[in-house]
Coordinates of N, CA and C in Angstrom, one line a residue:
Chain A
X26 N 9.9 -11.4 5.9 CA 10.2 -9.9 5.7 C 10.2 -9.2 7.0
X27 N 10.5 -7.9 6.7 CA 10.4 -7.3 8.4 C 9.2 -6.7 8.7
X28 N 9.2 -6.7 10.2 CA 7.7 -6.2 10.1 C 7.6 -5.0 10.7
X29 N 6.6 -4.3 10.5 CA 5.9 -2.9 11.1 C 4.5 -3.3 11.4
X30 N 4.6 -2.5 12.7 CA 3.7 -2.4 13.8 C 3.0 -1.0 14.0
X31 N 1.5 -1.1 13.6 CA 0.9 -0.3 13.8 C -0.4 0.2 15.2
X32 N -0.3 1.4 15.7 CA -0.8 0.9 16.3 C -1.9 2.5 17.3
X33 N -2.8 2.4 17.0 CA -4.2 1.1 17.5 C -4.7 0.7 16.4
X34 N -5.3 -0.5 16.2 CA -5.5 -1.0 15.0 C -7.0 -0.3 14.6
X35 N -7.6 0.3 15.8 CA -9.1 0.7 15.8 C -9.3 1.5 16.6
X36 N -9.9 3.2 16.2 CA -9.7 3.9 16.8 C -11.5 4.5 16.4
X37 N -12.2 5.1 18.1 CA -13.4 5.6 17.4 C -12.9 6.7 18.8
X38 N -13.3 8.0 18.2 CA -13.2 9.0 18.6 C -14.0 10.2 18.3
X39 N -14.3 11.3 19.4 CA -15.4 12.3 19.2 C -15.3 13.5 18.7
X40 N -16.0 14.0 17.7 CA -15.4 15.4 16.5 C -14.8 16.2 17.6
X41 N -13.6 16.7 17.2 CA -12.8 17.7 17.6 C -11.8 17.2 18.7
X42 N -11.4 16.4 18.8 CA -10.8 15.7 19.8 C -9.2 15.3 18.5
X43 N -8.3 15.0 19.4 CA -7.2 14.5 18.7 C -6.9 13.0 18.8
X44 N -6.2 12.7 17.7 CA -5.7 10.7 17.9 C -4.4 10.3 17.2
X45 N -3.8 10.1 18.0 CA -2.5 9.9 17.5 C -2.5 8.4 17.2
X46 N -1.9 7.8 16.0 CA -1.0 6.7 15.7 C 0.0 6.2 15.9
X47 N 0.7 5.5 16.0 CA 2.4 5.0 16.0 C 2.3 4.1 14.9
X48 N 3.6 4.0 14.2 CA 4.3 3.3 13.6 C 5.5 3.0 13.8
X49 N 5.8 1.4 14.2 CA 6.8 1.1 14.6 C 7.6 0.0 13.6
X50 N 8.7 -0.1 13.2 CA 9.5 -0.9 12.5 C 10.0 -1.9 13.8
X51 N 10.0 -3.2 14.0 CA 10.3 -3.9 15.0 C 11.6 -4.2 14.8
X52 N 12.1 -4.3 13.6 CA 13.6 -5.7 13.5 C 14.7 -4.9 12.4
X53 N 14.5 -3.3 12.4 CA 15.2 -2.8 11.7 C 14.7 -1.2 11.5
X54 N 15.5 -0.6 11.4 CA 15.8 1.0 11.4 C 15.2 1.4 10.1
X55 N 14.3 2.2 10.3 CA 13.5 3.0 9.2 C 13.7 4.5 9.1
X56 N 15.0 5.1 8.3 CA 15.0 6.6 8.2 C 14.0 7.0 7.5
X57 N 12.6 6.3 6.6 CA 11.8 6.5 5.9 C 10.5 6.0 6.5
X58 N 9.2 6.5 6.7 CA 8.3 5.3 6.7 C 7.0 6.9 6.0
X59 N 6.1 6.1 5.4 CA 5.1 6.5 4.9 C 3.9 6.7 5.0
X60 N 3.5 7.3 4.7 CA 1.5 7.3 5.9 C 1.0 7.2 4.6
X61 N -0.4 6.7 4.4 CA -1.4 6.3 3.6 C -2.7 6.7 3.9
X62 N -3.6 6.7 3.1 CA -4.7 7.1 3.6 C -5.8 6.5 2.4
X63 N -6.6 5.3 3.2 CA -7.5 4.3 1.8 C -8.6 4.6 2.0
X64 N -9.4 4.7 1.2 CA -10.9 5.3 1.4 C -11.6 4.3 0.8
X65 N -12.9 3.5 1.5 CA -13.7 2.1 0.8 C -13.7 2.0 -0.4
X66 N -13.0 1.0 -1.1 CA -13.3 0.6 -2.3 C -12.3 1.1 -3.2
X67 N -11.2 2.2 -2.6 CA -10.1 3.0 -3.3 C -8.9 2.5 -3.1
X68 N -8.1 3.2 -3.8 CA -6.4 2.9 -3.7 C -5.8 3.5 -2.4
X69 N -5.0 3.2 -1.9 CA -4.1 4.0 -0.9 C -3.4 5.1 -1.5
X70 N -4.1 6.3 -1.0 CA -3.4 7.4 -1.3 C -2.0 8.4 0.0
X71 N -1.0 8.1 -0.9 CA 0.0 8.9 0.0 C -0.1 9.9 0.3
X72 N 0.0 10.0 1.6 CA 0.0 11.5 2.9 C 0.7 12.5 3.0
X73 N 1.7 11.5 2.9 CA 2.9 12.1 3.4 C 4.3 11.2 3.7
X74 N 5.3 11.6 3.5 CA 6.7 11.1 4.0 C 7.2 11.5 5.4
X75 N 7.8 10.6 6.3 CA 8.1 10.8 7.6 C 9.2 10.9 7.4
X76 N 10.7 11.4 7.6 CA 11.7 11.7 7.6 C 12.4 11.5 8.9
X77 N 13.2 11.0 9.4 CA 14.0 10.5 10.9 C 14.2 11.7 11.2
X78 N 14.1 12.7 12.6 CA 15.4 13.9 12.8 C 14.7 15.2 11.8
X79 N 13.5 15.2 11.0 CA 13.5 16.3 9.7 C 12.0 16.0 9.8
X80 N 11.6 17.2 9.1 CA 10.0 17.7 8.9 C 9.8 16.7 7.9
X81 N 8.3 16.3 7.8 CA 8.0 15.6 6.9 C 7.5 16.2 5.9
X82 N 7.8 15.4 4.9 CA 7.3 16.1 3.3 C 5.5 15.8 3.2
X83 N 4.8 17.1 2.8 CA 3.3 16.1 2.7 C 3.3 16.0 1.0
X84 N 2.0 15.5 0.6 CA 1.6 15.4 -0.4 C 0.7 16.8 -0.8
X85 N 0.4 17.2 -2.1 CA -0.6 17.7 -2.4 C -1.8 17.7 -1.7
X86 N -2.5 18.7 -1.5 CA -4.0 18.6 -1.0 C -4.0 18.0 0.9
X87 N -2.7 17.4 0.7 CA -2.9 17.2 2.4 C -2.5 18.2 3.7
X88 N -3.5 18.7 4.4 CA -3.2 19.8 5.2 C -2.2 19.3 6.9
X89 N -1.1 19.8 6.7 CA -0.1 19.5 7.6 C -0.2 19.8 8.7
X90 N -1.1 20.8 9.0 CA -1.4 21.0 10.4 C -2.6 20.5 10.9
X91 N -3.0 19.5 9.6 CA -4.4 18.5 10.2 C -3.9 17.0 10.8
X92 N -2.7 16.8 10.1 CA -2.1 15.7 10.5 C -0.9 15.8 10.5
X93 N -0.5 15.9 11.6 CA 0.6 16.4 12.4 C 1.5 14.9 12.5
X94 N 2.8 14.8 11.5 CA 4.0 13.6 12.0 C 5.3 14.3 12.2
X95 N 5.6 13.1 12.9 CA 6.5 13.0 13.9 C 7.4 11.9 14.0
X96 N 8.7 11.9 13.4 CA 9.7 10.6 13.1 C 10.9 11.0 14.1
X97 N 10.7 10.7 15.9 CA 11.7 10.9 16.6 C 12.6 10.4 16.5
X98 N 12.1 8.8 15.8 CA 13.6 8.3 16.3 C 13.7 6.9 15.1
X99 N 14.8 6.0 14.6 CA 14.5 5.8 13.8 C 13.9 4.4 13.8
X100 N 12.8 4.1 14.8 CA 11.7 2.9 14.9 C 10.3 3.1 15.0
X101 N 10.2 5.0 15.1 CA 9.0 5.1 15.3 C 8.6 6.8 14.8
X102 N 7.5 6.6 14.3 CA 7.0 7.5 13.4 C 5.3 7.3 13.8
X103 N 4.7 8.9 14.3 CA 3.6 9.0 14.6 C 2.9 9.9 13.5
X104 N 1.4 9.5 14.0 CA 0.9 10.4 13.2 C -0.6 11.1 14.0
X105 N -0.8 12.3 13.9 CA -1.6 12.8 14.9 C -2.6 13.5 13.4
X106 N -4.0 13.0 14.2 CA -5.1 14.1 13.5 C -5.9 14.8 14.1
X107 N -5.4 15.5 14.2 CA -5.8 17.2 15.4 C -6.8 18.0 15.0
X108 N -8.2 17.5 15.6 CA -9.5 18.2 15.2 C -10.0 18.0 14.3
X109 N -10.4 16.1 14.6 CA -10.5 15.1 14.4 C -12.1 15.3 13.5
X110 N -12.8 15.4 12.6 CA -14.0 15.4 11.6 C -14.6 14.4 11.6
X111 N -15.3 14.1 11.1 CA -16.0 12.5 10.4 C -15.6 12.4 9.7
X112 N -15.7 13.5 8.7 CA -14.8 13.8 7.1 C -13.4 12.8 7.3
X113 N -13.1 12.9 8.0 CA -11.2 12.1 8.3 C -11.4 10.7 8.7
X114 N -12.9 10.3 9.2 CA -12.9 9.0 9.4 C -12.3 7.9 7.8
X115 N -11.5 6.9 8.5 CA -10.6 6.2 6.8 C -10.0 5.2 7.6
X116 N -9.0 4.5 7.2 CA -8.3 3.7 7.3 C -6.7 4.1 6.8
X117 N -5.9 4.5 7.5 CA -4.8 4.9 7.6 C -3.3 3.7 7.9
X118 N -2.8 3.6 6.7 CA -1.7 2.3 6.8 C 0.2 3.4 6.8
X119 N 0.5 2.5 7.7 CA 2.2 3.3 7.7 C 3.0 2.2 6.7
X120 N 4.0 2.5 6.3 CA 5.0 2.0 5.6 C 6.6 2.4 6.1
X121 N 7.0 1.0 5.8 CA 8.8 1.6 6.2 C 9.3 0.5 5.7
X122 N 10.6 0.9 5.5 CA 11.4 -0.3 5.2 C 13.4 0.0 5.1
X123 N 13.8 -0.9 5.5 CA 15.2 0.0 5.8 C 15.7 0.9 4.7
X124 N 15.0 0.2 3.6 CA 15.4 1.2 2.3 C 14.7 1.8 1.6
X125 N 13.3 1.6 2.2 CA 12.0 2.0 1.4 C 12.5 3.6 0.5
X126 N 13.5 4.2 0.8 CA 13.0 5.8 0.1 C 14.0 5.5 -1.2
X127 N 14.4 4.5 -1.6 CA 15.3 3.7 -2.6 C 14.5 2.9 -3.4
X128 N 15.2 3.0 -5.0 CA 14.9 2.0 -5.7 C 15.3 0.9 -5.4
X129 N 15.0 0.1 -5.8 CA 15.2 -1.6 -5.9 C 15.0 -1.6 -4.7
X130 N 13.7 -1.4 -3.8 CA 14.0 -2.1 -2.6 C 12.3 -2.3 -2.1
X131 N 11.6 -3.0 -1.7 CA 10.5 -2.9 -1.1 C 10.2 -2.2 0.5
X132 N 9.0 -2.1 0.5 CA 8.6 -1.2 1.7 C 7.7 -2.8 2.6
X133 N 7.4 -2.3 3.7 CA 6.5 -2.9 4.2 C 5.4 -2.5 5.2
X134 N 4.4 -2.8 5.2 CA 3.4 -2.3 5.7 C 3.3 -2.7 7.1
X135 N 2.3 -1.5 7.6 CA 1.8 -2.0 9.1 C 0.5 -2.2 8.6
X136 N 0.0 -2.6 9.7 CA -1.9 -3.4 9.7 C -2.8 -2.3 9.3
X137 N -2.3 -1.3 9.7 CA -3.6 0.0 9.5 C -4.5 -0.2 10.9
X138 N -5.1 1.3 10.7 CA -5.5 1.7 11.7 C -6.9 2.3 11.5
X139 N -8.2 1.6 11.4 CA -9.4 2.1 11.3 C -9.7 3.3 12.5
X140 N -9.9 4.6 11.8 CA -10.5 5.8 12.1 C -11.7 5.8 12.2
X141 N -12.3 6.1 13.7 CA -14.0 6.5 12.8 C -14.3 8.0 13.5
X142 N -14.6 9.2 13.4 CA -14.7 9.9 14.1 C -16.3 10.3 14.5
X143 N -17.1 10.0 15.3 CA -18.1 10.4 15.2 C -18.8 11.9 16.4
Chain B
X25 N -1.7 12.9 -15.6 CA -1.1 12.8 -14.3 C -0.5 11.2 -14.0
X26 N 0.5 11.3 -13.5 CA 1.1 9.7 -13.3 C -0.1 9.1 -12.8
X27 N -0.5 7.8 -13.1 CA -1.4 7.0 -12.6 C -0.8 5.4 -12.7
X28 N -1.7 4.6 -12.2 CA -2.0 2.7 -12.1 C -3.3 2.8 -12.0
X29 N -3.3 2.2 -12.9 CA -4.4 1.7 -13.6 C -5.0 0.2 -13.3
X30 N -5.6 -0.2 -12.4 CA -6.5 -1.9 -12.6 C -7.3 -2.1 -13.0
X31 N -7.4 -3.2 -13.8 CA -8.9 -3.0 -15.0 C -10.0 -3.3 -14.4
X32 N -9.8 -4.0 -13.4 CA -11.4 -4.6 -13.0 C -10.9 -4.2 -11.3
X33 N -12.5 -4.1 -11.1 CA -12.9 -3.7 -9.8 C -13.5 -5.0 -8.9
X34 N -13.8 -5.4 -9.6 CA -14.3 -7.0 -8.7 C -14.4 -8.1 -9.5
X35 N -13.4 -9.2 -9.3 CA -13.5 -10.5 -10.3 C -13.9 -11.6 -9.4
X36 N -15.1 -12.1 -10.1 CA -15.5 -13.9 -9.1 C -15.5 -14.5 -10.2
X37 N -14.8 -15.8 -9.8 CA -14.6 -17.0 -10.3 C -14.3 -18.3 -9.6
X38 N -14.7 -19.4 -10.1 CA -14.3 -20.4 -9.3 C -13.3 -21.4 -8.9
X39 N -13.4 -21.8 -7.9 CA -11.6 -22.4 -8.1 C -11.4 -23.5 -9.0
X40 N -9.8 -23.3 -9.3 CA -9.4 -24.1 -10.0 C -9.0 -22.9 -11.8
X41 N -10.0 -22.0 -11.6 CA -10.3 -21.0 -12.5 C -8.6 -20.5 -12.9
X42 N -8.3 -20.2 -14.2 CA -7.3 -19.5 -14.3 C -7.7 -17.5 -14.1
X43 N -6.5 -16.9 -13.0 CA -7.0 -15.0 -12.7 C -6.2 -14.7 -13.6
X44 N -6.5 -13.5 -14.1 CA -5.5 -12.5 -14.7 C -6.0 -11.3 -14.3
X45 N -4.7 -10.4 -13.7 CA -5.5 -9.0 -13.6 C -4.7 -8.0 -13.9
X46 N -5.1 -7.2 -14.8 CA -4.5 -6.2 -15.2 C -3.5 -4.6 -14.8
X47 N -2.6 -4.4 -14.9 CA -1.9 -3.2 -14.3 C -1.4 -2.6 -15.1
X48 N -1.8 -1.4 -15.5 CA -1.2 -0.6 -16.5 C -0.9 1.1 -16.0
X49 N 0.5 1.4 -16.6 CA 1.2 2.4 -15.1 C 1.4 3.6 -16.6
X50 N 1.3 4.9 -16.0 CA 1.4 6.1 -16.9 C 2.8 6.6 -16.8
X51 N 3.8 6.4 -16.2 CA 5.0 6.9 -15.6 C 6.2 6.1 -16.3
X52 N 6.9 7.3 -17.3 CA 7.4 6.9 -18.2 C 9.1 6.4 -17.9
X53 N 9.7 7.0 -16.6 CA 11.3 6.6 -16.3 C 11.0 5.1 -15.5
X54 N 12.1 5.1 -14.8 CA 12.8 3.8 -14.5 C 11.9 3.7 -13.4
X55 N 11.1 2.3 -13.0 CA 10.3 2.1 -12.2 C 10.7 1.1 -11.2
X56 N 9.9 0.7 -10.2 CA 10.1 -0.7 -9.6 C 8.0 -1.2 -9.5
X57 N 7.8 -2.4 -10.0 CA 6.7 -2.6 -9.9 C 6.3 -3.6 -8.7
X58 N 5.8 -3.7 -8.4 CA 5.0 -4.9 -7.1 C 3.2 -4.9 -7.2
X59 N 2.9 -6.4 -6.5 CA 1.9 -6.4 -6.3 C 1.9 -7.3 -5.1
X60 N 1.0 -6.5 -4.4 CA 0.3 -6.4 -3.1 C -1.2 -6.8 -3.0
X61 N -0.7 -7.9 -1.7 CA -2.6 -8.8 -1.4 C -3.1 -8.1 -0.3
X62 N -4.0 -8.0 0.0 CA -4.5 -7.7 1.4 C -5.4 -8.5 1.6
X63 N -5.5 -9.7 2.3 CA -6.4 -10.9 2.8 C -7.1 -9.6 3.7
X64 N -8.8 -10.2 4.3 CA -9.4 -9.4 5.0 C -8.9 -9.7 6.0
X65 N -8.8 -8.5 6.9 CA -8.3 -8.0 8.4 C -6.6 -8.1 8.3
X66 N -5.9 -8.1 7.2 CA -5.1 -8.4 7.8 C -3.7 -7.2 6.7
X67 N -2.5 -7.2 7.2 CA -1.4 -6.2 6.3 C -1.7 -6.5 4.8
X68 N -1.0 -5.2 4.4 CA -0.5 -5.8 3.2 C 0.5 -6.4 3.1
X69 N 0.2 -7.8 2.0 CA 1.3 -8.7 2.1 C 2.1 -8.2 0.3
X70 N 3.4 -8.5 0.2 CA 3.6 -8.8 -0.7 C 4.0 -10.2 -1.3
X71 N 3.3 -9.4 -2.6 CA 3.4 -11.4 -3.7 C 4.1 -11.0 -4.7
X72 N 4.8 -10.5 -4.9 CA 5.9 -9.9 -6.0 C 6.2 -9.0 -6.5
X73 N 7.7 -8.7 -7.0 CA 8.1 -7.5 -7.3 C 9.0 -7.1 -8.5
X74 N 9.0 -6.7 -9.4 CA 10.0 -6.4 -10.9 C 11.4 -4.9 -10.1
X75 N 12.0 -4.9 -10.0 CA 13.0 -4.3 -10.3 C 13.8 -4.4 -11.6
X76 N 14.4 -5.1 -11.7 CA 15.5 -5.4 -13.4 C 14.9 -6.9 -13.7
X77 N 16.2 -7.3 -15.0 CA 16.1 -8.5 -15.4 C 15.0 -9.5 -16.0
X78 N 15.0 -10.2 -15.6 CA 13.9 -11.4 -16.5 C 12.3 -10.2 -16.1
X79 N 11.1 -10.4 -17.2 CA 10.4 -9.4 -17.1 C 9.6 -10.6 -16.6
X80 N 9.1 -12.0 -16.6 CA 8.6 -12.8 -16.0 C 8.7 -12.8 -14.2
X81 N 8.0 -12.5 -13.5 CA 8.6 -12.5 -12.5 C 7.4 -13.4 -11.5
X82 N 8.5 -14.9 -10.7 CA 7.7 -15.0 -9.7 C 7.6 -15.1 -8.6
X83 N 6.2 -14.6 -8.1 CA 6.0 -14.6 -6.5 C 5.5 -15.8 -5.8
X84 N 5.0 -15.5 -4.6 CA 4.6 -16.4 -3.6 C 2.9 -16.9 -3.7
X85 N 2.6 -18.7 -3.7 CA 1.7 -18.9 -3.5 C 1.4 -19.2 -5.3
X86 N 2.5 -18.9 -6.2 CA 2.0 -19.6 -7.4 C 1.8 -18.4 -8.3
X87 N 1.7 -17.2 -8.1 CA 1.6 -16.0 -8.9 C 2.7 -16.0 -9.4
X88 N 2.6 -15.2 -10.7 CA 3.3 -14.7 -11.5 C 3.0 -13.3 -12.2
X89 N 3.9 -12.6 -12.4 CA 3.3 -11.6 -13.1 C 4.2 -11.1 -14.4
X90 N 4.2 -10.2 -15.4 CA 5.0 -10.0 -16.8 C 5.3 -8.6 -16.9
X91 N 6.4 -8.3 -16.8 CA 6.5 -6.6 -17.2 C 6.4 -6.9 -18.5
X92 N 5.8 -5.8 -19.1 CA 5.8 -5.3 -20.7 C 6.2 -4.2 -20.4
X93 N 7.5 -4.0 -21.1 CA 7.6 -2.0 -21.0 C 7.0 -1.3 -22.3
X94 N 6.9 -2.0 -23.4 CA 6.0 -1.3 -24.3 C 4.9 -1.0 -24.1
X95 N 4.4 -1.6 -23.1 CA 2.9 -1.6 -23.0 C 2.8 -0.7 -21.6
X96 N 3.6 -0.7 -21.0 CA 3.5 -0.1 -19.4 C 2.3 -1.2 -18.5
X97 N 2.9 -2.6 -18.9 CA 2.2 -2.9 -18.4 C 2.5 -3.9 -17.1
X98 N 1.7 -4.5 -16.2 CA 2.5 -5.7 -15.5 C 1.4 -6.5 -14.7
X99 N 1.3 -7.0 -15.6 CA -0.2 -7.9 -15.5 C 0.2 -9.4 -14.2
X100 N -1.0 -9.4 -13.6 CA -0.5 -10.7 -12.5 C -1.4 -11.8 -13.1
X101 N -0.8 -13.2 -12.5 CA -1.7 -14.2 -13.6 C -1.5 -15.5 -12.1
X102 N -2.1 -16.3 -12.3 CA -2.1 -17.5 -11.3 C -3.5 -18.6 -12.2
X103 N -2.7 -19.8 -12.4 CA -3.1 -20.7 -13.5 C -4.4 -21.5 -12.7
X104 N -3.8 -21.3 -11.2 CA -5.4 -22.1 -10.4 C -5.4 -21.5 -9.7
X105 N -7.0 -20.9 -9.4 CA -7.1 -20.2 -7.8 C -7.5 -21.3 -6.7
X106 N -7.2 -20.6 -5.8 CA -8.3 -21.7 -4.5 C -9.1 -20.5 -4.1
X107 N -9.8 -21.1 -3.0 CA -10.6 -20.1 -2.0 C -9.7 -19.3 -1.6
X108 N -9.1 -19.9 -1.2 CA -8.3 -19.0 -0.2 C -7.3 -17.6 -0.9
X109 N -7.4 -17.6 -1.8 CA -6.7 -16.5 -2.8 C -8.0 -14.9 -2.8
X110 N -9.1 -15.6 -2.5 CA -10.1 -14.5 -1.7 C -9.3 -13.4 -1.3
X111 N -9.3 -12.3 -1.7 CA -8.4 -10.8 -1.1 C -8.4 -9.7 -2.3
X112 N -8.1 -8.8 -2.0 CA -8.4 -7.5 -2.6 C -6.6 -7.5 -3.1
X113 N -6.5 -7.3 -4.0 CA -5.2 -7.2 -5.1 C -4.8 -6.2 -5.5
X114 N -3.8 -5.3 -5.4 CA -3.0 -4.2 -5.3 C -2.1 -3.9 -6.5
X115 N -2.2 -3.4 -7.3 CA -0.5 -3.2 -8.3 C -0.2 -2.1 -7.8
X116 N 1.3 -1.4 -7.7 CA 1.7 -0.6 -6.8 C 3.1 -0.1 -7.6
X117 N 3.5 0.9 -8.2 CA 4.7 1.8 -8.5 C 5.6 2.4 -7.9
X118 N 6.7 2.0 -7.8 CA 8.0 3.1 -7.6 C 8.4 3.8 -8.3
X119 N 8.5 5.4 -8.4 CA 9.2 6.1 -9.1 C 10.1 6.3 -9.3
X120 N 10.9 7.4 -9.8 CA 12.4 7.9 -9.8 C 12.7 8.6 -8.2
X121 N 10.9 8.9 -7.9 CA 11.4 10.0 -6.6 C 10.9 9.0 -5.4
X122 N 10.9 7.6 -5.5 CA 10.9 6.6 -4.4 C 9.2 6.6 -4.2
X123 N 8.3 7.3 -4.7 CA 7.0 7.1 -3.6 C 6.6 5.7 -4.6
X124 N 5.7 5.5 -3.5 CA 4.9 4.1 -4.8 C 3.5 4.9 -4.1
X125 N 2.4 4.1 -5.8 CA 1.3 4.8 -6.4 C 0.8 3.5 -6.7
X126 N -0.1 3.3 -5.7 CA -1.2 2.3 -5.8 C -1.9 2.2 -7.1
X127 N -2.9 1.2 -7.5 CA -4.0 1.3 -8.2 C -4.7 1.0 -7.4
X128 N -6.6 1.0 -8.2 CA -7.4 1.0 -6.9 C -7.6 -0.2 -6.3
X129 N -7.0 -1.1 -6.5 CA -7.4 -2.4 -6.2 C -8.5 -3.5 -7.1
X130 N -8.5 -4.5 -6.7 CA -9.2 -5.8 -7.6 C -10.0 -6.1 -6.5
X131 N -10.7 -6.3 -6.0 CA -10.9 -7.5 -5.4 C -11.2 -8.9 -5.7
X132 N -10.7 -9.9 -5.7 CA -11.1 -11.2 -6.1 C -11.9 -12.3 -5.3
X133 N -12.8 -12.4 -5.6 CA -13.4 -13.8 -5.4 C -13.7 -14.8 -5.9
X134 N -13.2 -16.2 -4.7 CA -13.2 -17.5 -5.6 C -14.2 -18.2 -5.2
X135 N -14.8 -18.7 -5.5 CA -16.2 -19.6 -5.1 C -15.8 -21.0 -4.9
X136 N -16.5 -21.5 -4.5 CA -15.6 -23.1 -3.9 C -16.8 -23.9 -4.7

C-alpha cells in the first residue's frame, strides 16, 4: 500500500509554546489527507480535513485557530497547535490517500505523533 | 448521531482460540466498511475492506469479516488466533460525505 509519513513521531513540549507536525504522502499525491485526534483507550476522532491549495474544513467542537493546517502542496500537509495546553497532550494520526475523499477507495495512515505538553 | 459501535473493549483468549468482534454502524446510506489493526508502536494497518459485492469479505493474515446490511452490521472473525494477532482492532466507516468514523476500538489479547 502507499505510505504516509508522519512526522515527529514524539513530541514533548512546554504549555504555551507551538508544535507543528508534517504529514507526508511518499509514493503518491494526496489532494486529501486527514488529521485525527485518539485519546487512551478511544476511537480516533476526526479534526479536520486538509484540502491541497484551500482552507481546511474542521470538524465540530474543533477550534481552528488552535490547530492551525496547512496543505501547501500536494505531499504534505501540516498541522500546528498554537498555545500548546496539557489539555491537547494525545496522539494525533494524519491520513491520505490518492483518493481518500472518495468512495470505494481506502485511506492510509501515518504513524502518529505522541503529544505531551507539559 | 451517526456512530460505530464495538462490542467489547478488551478480549483475551488463547491461541488457537476462535475471535469474533463485533461492528455495528448507525449510518443509514451507501457506505464503505474497513477494519483496521494497530499492532503496538506501530501505523494503522489495514486488514480489510467492504465496498460492493460478495458481503463475505477477505483480508490479510486469515481474517474475514460479513456485511449484514439488515443488521448494520460487519463483524470480523479469524478461526485461529496466534500471539501475534495481539493489537488493538478498529472497525471504521465511510460515508456518503467521504469521512470515516472509527469505533472505539477492541483490544485483543492472545495468551500463548
Amino acid at each position: 500500500g502507499a505510505v504516509v509519513s508522519q512526522h515527529p513521531s514524539r513530541v514533548i513540549c512546554k504549555s504555551g509554546t507551538s508544535v507543528k507536525i508534517e504529514c507526508r504522502s511518499l509514493d503518491f499525491q494526496a489532494t486529501t489527507m486527514f488529521w485525527y485526534r485518539q485519546f487512551p483507550k478511544q476511537s480516533l476522532m476526526l479534526m479536520a480535513t486538509s484540502n491541497e491549495g484551500s482552507k481546511a474544513t474542521y470538524e465540530q467542537g474543533v477550534e481552528k485557530d488552535k490547530f492551525l493546517i496547512n496543505h501547501a502542496s500536494l505531499t504534505l500537509s501540516t498541522l500546528t497547535v498554537t498555545s500548546a495546553h496539557p489539555e491537547d497532550s494525545s496522539f494525533y494520526i494524519c491520513s491520505a490517500g490518492d483518493g481518500a475523499a472518495l468512495l470505494n477507495t481506502e485511506a492510509f495512515f501515518g504513524q502518529g505523533t505522541r503529544l505531551t505538553v507539559v | 448521531a451517526q456512530s460505530v459501535s464495538q462490542h467489547n473493549h478488551h478480549v483475551i483468549l488463547s491461541e488457537a482460540a476462535s475471535l469474533e468482534l463485533g461492528c455495528n454502524y448507525s449510518y443509514g446510506g451507501t457506505v464503505n466498511l474497513f477494519w483496521y489493526v494497530q499492532y503496538p508502536g506501530q501505523h494503522l494497518q489495514l486488514l480489510l475492506k467492504y465496498f460492493s459485492g460478495d458481503p463475505l469479505v477477505k483480508g490479510i493474515k486469515g481474517f474475514e469479516a460479513e456485511f449484514i446490511k439488515s443488521k448494520f452490521s460487519f463483524n470480523l472473525r479469524k478461526p485461529s488466533v496466534q500471539w501475534s494477532d495481539t493489537a488493538e482492532y478498529f472497525c471504521a466507516v465511510k460515508r456518503g460525505d467521504y469521512k470515516l468514523s472509527f469505533g472505539a476500538g477492541t483490544t485483543v489479547t492472545v495468551r500463548a
